[in-house]
Tab-separated table of C-alpha atoms and ligand atoms in Angstrom:
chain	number	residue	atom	x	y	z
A	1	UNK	CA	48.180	-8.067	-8.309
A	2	UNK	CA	45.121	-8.424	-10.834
A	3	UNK	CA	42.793	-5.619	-10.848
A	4	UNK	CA	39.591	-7.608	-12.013
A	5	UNK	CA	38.995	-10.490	-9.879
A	6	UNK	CA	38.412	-10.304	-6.070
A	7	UNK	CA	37.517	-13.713	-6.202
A	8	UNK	CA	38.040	-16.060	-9.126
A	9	UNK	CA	36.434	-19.060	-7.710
A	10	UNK	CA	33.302	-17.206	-7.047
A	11	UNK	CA	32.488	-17.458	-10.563
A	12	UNK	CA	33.529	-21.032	-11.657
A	13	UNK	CA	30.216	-22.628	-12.243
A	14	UNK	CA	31.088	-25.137	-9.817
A	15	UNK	CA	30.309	-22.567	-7.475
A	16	UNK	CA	27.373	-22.572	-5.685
A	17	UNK	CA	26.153	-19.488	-4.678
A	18	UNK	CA	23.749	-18.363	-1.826
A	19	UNK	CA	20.881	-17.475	-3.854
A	20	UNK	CA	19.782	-18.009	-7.519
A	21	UNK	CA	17.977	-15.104	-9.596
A	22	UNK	CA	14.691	-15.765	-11.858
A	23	UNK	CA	14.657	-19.326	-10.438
A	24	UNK	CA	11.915	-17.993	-7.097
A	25	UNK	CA	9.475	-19.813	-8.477
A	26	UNK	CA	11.015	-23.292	-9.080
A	27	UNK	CA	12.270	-22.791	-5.938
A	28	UNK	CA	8.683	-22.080	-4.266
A	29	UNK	CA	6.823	-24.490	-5.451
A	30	UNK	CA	10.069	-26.924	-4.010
A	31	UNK	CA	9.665	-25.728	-1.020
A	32	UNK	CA	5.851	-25.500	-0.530
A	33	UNK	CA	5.867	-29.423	-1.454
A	34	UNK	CA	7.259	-29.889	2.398
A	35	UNK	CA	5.076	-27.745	3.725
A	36	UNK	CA	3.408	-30.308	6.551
A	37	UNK	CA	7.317	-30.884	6.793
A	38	UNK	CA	8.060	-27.483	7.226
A	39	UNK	CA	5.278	-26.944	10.137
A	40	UNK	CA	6.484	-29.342	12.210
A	41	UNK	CA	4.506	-32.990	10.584
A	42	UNK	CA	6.153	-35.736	10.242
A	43	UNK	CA	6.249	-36.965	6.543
A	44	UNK	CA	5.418	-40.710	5.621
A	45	UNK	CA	5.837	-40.879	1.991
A	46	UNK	CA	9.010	-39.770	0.783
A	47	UNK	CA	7.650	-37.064	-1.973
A	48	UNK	CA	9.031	-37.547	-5.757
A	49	UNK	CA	9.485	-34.493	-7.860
A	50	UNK	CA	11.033	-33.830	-11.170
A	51	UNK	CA	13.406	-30.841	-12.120
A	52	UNK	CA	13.217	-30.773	-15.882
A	53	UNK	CA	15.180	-28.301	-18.170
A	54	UNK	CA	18.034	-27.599	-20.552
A	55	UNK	CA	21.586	-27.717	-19.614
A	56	UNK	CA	22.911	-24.591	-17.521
A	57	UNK	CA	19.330	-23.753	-17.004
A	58	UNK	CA	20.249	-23.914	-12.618
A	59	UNK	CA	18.608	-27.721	-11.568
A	60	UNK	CA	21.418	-28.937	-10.007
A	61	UNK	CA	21.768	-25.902	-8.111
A	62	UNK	CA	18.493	-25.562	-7.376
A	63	UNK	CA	18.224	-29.007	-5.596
A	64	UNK	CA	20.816	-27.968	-3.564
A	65	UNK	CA	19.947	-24.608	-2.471
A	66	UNK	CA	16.392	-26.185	-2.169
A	67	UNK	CA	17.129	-28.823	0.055
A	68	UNK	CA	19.864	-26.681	1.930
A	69	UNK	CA	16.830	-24.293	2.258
A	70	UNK	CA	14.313	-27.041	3.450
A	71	UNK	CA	17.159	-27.829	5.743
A	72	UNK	CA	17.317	-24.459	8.017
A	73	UNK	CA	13.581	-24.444	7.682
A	74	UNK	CA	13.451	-27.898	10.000
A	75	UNK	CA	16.317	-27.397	12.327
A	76	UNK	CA	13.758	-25.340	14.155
A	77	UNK	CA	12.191	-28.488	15.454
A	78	UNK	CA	15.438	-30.707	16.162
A	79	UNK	CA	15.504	-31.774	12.911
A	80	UNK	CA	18.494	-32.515	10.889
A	81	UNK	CA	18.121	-32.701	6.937
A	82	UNK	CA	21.226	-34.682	5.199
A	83	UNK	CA	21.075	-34.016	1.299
A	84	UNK	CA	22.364	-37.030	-1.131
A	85	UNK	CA	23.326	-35.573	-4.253
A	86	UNK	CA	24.502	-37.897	-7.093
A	87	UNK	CA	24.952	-37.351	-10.290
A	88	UNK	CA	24.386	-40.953	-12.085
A	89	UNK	CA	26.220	-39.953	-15.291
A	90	UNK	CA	29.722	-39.876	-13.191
A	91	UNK	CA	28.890	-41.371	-9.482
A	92	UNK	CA	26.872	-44.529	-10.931
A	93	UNK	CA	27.220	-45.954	-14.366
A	94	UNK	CA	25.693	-49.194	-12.600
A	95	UNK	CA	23.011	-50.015	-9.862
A	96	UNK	CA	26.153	-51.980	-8.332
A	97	UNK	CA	27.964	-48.462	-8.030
A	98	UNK	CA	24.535	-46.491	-7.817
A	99	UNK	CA	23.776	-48.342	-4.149
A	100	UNK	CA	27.302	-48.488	-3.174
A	101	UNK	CA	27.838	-44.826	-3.972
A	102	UNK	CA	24.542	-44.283	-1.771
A	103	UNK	CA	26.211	-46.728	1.061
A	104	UNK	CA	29.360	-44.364	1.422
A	105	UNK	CA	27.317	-41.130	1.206
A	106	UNK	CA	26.275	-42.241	4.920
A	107	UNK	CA	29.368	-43.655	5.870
A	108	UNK	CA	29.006	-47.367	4.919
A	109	UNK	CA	31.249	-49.531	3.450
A	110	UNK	CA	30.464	-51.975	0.530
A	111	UNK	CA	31.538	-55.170	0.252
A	112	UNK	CA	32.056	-56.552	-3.642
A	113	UNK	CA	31.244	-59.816	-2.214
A	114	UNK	CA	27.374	-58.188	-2.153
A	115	UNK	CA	24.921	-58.181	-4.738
A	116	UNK	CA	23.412	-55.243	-6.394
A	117	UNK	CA	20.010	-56.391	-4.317
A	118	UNK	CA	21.639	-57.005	-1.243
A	119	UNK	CA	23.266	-53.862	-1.200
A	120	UNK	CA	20.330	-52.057	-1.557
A	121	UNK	CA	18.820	-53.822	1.383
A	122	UNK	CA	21.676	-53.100	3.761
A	123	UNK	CA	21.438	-49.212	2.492
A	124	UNK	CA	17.432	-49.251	3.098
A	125	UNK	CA	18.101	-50.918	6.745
A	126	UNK	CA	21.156	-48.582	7.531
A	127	UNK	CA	19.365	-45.361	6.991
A	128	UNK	CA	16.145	-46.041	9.255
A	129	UNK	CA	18.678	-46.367	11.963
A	130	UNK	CA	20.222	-42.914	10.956
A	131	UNK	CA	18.933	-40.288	13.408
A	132	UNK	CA	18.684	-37.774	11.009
A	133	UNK	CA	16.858	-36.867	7.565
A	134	UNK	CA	17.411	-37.870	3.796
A	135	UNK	CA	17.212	-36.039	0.797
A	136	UNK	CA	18.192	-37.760	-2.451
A	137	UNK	CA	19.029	-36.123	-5.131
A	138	UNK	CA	19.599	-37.921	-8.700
A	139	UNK	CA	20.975	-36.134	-11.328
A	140	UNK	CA	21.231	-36.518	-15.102
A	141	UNK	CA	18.536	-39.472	-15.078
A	142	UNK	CA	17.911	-39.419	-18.610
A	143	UNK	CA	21.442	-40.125	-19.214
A	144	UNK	CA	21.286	-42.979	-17.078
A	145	UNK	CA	17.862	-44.796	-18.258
A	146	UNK	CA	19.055	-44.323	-21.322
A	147	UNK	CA	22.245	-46.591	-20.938
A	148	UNK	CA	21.114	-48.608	-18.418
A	149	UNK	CA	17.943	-50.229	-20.119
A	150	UNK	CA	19.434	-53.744	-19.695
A	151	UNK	CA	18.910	-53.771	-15.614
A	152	UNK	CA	15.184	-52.123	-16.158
A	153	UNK	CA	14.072	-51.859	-12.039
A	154	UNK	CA	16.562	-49.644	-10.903
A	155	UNK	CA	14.932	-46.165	-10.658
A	156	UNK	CA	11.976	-48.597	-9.610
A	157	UNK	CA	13.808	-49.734	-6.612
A	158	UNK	CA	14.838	-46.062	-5.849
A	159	UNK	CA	11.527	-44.367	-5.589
A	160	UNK	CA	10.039	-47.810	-4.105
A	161	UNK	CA	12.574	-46.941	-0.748
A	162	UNK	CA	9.464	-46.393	0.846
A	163	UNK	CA	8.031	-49.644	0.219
A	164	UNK	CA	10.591	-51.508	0.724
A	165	UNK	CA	11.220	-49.904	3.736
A	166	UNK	CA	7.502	-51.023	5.004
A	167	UNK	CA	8.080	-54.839	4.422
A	168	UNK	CA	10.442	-54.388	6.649
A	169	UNK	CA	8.518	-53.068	8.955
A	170	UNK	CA	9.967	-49.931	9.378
A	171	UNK	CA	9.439	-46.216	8.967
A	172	UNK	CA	11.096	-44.673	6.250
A	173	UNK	CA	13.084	-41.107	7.124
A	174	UNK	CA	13.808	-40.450	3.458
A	175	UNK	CA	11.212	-37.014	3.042
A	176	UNK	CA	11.960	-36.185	-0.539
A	177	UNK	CA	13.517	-37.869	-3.749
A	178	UNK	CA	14.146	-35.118	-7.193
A	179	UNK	CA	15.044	-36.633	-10.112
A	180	UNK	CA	16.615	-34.591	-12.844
A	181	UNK	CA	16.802	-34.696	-16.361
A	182	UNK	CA	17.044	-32.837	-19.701
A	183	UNK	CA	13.923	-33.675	-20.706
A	184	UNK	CA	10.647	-35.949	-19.786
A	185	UNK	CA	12.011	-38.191	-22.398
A	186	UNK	CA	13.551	-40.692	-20.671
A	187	UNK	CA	10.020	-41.706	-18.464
A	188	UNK	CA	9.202	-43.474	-21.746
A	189	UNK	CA	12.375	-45.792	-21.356
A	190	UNK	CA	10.756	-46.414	-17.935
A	191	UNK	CA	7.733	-49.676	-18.061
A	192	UNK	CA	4.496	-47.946	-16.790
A	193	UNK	CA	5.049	-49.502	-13.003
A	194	UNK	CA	8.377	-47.780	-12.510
A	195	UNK	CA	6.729	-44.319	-14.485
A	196	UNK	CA	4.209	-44.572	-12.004
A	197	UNK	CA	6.343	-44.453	-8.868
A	198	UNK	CA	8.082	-40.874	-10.104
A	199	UNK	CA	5.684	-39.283	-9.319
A	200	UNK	CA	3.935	-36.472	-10.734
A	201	UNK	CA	5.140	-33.423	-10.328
A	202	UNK	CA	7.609	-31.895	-12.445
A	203	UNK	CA	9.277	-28.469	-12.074
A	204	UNK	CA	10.010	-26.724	-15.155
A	205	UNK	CA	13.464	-25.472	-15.610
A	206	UNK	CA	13.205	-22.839	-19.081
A	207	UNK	CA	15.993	-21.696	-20.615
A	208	UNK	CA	17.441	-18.403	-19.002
A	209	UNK	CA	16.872	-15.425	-21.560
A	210	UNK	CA	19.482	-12.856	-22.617
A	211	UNK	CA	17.506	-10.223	-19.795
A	212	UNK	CA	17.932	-12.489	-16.987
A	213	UNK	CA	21.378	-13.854	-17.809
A	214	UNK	CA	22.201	-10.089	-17.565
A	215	UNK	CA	21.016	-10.209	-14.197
A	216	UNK	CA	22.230	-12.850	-12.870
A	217	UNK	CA	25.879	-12.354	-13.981
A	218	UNK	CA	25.046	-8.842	-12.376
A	219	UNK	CA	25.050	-11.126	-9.334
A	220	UNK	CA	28.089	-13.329	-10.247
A	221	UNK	CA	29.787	-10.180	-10.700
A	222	UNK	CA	29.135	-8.671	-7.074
A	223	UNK	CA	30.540	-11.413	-5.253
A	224	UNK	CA	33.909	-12.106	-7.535
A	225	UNK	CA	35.539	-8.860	-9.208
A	226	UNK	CA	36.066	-6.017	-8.436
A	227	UNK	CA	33.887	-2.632	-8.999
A	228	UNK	CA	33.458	-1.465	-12.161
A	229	UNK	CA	35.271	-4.069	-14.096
A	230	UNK	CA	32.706	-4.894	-16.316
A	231	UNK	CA	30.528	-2.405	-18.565
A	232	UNK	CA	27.050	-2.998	-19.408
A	233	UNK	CA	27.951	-3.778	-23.172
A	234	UNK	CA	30.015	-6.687	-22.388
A	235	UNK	CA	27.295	-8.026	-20.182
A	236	UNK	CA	24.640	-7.338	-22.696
A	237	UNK	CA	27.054	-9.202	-25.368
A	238	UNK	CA	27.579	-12.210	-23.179
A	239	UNK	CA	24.230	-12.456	-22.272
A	240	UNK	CA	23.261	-12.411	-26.284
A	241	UNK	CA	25.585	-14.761	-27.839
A	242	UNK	CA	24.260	-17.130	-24.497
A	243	UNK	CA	21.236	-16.976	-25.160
A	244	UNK	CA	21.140	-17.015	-29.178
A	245	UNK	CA	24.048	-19.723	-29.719
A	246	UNK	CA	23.874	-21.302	-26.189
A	247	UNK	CA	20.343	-21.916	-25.899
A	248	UNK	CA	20.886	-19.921	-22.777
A	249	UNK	CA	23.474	-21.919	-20.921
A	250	UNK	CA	24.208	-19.703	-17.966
A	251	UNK	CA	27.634	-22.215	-17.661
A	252	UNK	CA	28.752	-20.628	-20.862
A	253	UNK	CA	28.033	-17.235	-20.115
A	254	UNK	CA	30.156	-17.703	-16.912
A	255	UNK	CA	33.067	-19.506	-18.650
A	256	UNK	CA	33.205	-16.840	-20.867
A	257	UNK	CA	33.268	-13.813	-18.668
A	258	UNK	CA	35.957	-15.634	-16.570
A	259	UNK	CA	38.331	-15.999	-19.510
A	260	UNK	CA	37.746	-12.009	-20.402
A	261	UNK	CA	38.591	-11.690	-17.313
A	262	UNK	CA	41.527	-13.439	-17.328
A	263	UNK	CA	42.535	-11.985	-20.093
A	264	UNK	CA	41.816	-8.638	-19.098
A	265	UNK	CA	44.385	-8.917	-16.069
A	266	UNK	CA	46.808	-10.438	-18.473
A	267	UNK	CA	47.311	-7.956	-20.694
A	268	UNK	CA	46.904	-5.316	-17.913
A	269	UNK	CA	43.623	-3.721	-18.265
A	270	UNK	CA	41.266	-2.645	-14.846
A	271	UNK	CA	37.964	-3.236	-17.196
A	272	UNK	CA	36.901	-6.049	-19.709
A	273	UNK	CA	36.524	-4.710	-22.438
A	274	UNK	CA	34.192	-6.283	-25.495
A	275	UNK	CA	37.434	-7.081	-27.588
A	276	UNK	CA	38.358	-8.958	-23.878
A	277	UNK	CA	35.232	-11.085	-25.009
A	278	UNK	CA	35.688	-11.724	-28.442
A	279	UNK	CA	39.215	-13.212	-27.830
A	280	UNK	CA	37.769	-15.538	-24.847
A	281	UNK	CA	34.978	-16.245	-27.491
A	282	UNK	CA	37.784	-16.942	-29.973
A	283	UNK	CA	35.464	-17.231	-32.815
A	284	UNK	CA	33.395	-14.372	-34.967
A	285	UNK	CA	30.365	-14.393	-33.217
A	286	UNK	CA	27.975	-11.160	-34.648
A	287	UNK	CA	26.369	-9.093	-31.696
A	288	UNK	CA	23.493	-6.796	-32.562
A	289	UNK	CA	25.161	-3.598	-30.669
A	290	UNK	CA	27.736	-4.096	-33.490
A	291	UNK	CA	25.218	-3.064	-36.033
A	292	UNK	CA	25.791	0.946	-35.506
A	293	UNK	CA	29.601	0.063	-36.574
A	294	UNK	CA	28.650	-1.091	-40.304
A	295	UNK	CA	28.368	1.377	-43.169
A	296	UNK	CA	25.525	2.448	-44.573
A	297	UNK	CA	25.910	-0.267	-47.549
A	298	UNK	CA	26.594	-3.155	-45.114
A	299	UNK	CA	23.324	-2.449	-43.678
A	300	UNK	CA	21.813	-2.651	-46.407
A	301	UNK	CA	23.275	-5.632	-47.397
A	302	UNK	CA	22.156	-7.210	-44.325
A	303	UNK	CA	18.581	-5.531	-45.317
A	304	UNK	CA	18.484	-7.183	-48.289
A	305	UNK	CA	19.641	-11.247	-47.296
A	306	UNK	CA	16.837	-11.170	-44.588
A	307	UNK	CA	14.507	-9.827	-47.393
A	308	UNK	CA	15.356	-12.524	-49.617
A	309	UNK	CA	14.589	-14.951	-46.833
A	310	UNK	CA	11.354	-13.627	-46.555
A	311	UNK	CA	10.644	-13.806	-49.796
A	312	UNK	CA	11.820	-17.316	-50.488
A	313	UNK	CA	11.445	-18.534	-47.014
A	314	UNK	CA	14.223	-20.376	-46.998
A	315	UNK	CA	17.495	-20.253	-44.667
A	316	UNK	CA	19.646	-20.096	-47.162
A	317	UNK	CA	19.750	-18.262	-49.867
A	318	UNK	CA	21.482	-17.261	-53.330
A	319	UNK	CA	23.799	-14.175	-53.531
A	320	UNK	CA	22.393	-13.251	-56.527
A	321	UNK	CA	18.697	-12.959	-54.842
A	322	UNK	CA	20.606	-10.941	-52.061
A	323	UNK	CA	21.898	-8.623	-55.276
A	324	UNK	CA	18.506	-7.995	-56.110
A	325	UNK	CA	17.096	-7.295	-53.198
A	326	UNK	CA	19.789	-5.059	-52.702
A	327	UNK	CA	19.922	-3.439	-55.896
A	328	UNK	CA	15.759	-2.704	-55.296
A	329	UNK	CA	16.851	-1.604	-51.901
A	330	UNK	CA	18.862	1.351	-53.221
A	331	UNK	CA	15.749	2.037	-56.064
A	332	UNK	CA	13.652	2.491	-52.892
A	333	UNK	CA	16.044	4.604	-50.471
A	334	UNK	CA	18.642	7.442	-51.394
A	335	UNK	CA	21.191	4.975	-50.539
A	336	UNK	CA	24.521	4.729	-52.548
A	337	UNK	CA	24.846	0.967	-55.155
A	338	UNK	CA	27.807	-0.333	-54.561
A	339	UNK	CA	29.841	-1.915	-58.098
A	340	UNK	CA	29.923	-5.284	-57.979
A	341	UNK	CA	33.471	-5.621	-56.413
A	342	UNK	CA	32.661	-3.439	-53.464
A	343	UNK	CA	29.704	-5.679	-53.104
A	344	UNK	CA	31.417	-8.564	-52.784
A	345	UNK	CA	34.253	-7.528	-50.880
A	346	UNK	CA	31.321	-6.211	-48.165
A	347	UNK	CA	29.588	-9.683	-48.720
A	348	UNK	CA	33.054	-10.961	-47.425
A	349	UNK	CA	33.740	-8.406	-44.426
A	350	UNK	CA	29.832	-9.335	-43.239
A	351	UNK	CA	30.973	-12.981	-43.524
A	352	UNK	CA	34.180	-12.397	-41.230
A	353	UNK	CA	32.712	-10.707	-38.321
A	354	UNK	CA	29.582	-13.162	-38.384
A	355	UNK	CA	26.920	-11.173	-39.342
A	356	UNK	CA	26.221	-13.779	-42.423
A	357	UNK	CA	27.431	-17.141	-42.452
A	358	UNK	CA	28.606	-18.222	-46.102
A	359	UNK	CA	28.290	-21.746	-46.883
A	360	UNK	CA	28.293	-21.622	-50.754
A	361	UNK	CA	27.311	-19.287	-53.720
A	362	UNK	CA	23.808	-20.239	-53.300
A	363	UNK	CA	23.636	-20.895	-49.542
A	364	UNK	CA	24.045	-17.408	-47.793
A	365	UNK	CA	22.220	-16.899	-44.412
A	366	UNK	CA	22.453	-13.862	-41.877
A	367	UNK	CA	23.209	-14.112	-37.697
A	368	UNK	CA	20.052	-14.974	-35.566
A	369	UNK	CA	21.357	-11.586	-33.695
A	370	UNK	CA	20.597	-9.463	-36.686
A	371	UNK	CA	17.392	-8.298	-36.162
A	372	UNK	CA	15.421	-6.810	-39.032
A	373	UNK	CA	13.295	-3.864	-37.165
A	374	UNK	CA	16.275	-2.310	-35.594
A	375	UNK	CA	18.287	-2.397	-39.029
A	376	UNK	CA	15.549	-0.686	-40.412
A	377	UNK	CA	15.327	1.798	-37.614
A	378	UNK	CA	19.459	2.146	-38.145
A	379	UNK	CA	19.205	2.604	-41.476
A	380	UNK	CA	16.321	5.288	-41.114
A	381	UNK	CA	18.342	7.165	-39.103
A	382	UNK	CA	21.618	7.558	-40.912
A	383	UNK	CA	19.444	8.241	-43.985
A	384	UNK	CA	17.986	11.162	-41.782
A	385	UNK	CA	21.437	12.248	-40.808
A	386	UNK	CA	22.553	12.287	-44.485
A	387	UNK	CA	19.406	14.219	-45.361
A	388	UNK	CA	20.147	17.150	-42.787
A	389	UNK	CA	23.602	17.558	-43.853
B	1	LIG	N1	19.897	-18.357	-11.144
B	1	LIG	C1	21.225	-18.451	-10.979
B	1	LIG	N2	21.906	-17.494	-10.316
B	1	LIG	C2	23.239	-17.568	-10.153
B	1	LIG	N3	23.995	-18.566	-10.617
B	1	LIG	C3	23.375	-19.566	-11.285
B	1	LIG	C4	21.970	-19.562	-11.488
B	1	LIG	N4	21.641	-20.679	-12.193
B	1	LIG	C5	22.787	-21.337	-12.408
B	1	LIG	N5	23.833	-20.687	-11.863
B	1	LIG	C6	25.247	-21.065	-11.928
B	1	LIG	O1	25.437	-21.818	-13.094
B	1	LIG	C7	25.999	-23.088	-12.800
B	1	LIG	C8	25.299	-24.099	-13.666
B	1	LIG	O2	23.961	-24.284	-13.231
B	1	LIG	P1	23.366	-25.725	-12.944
B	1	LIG	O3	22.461	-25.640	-11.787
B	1	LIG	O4	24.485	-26.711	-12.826
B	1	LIG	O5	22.554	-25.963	-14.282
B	1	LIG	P2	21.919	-27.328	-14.811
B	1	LIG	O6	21.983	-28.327	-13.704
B	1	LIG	O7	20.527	-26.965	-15.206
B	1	LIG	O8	22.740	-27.718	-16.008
B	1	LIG	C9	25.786	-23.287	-11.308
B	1	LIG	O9	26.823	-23.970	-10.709
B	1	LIG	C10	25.746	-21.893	-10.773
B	1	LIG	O10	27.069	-21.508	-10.482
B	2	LIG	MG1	23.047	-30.149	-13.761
């Protein structure tokens, strides 16, 4: 028996969980669209709405928990609330499969024999027999416009349900349609009729930062291993390398403390331990706590390449510049020069845990997680230290 994981699948990021940290707001402003919905009214325009954000930034679990939500809300009054969720990238590379994956979402059959058109019009007439709700839900958008720009009409035809709906003479039970995408990009694929039926309202989805993808592992955490697996270090290193290589993909972050975990248990451990981390990571990735485990010199080092980048504002910089800066460095502070071996062999160690990346004599950079006031204030206090002794 493992001694990290009381639940495994609880932190796949296929998992949806019950609620979703630092994402209140998006979620608020969902809900408070349906609010005539949510007192009882009866709701004659399907309502469009955007999610818009960066991958692993919660959208797609957001319009689920949202509509789920929306769905308790209404059950008050008799009402039942079905959600449609499909993801266009995999469920619909074609408005063929698009309205014959919507058919057998409410337990209709297709027939080949059908056009794209026709389809749709069966689907439309279907569901205002249904005696229960829609939600639609279509994901990945952009991807979708993008690729599908030689049958312009379709995400015309989808928020025109309504509409088309009406010429039939008949009321539409379809209360909300969220389309999500990456970015608002892909509206300009769209001719100005079809951008005009979105709708307007877009939720914004920002990228979680390293605090609150601290928090809401903290979350994760509570509902899939055990107590006291996992130390605050090895959250606060997951959460940086998420949110400074990642762009804050909370899908990463999650991947990543699985596999620690994993391989935690497998070599026997009760805890995770950062070294757990860095061999799920598999790669040298530089985290700022690692700063207090450099010498004095290597700090300085480090000192010294974002001082040259500073002063030439570029990237990338020469070693040699680094040298100098270095070199004026240890004029400046009662720190020890290193020969010129010693300085390169530290130039290298830097290099191989990540804190600079090396791409040429001349094109020397340091790790967006080395940050220059807390090197300073590192460096400050070791010199204290020194000075006591
Ligand atoms: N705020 C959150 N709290 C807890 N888990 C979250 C949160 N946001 C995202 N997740 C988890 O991360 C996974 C990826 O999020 P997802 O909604 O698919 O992101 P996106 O659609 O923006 O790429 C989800 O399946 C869920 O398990
Ligand atoms: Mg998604």
């Amino acid at each position: 028996m493992g001694k990290i994981f009381r639940n495994r699948d609880k932190l796949s990021y296929k998992y949806i969980p019950e609620k979703l940290p630092h994402r209140e707001k998006q979620l608020g402003i969902f809900i408070s669209v349906f609010d005539d919905l949510l007192s009882g009214e009866k709701i004659d325009f399907p309502r469009t709405l955007q999610f818009v954000g960066v991958v692993g930034s919660g959208k797609t679990s957001s319009s689920i928990v949202g509509v789920r939500k929306l769905g308790e809300e209404i059950r008050k009054y008799g009402l039942t609330l079905k959600h449609i969720y499909v993801n266009l990238k995999i469920e619909a590379t074609s408005p063929f499969l698009l309205y014959k994956t919507l058919m057998e979402k409410v337990s209709m059959s297709a027939s080949r024999s059908l056009s794209a058109e026709e389809l749709l019009s069966k689907f439309v007439k279907k569901i205002s027999k249904l005696d229960y709700l829609l939600f639609l839900t279509f994901d990945e958008v952009d991807f979708f416009v993008r690729k599908e720009s030689k049958t312009p009409g379709i995400i015309y035809d989808i928020s025109r349900f309504y509409e088309i709906l009406n010429s039939n003479g008949i009321k539409s039970n379809i209360v909300g349609i969220t389309f999500i995408s990456r970015s608002v990009d892909w509206l300009s694929y769209l001719n100005p009729a079809e951008a005009s039926t979105i709708g307007a309202l877009s939720i914004l989805y920002p990228p979680y930062s390293k605090e609150q993808i601290v928090d809401i592992l903290e979350y994760r955490i509570s509902e899939s291993l055990y107590e006291n697996t996992v130390s605050e270090d090895v959250l606060e290193y997951i959460a940086e390398i998420t949110s400074i290589y990642r762009n804050g993909d909370i899908r990463y972050a999650l991947d990543i403390l699985l596999y620690s975990g994993i391989i935690a248990e497998y070599e026997g451990f009760s805890k995770i331990t950062l070294d757990h981390v860095r061999k799920a990571i598999g790669k040298n990735l530089f985290y700022s706590g690692d700063i207090q485990y450099l010498t004095l010199e290597e700090k300085s080092i480090l000192l010294a390449t974002i001082r040259s980048i500073q002063e030439s504002k570029r990237m990338y910089v020469p070693l040699s510049l680094i040298r100098k800066n270095y070199e004026l460095l240890t004029e400046t502070l009662p720190i020890r020069r290193l020969n010129e071996d010693s300085f390169e062999l530290s130039i290298q160690k830097l290099v191989n845990i990540g804190a600079l990346e090396f791409k040429g004599l001349t094109r020397i950079t340091v790790s967006p997680a080395v940050d220059e006031k807390i090197l300073l204030e590192k460096i400050k206090q070791e010199l204290k230290k020194i000075a006591k002794n």
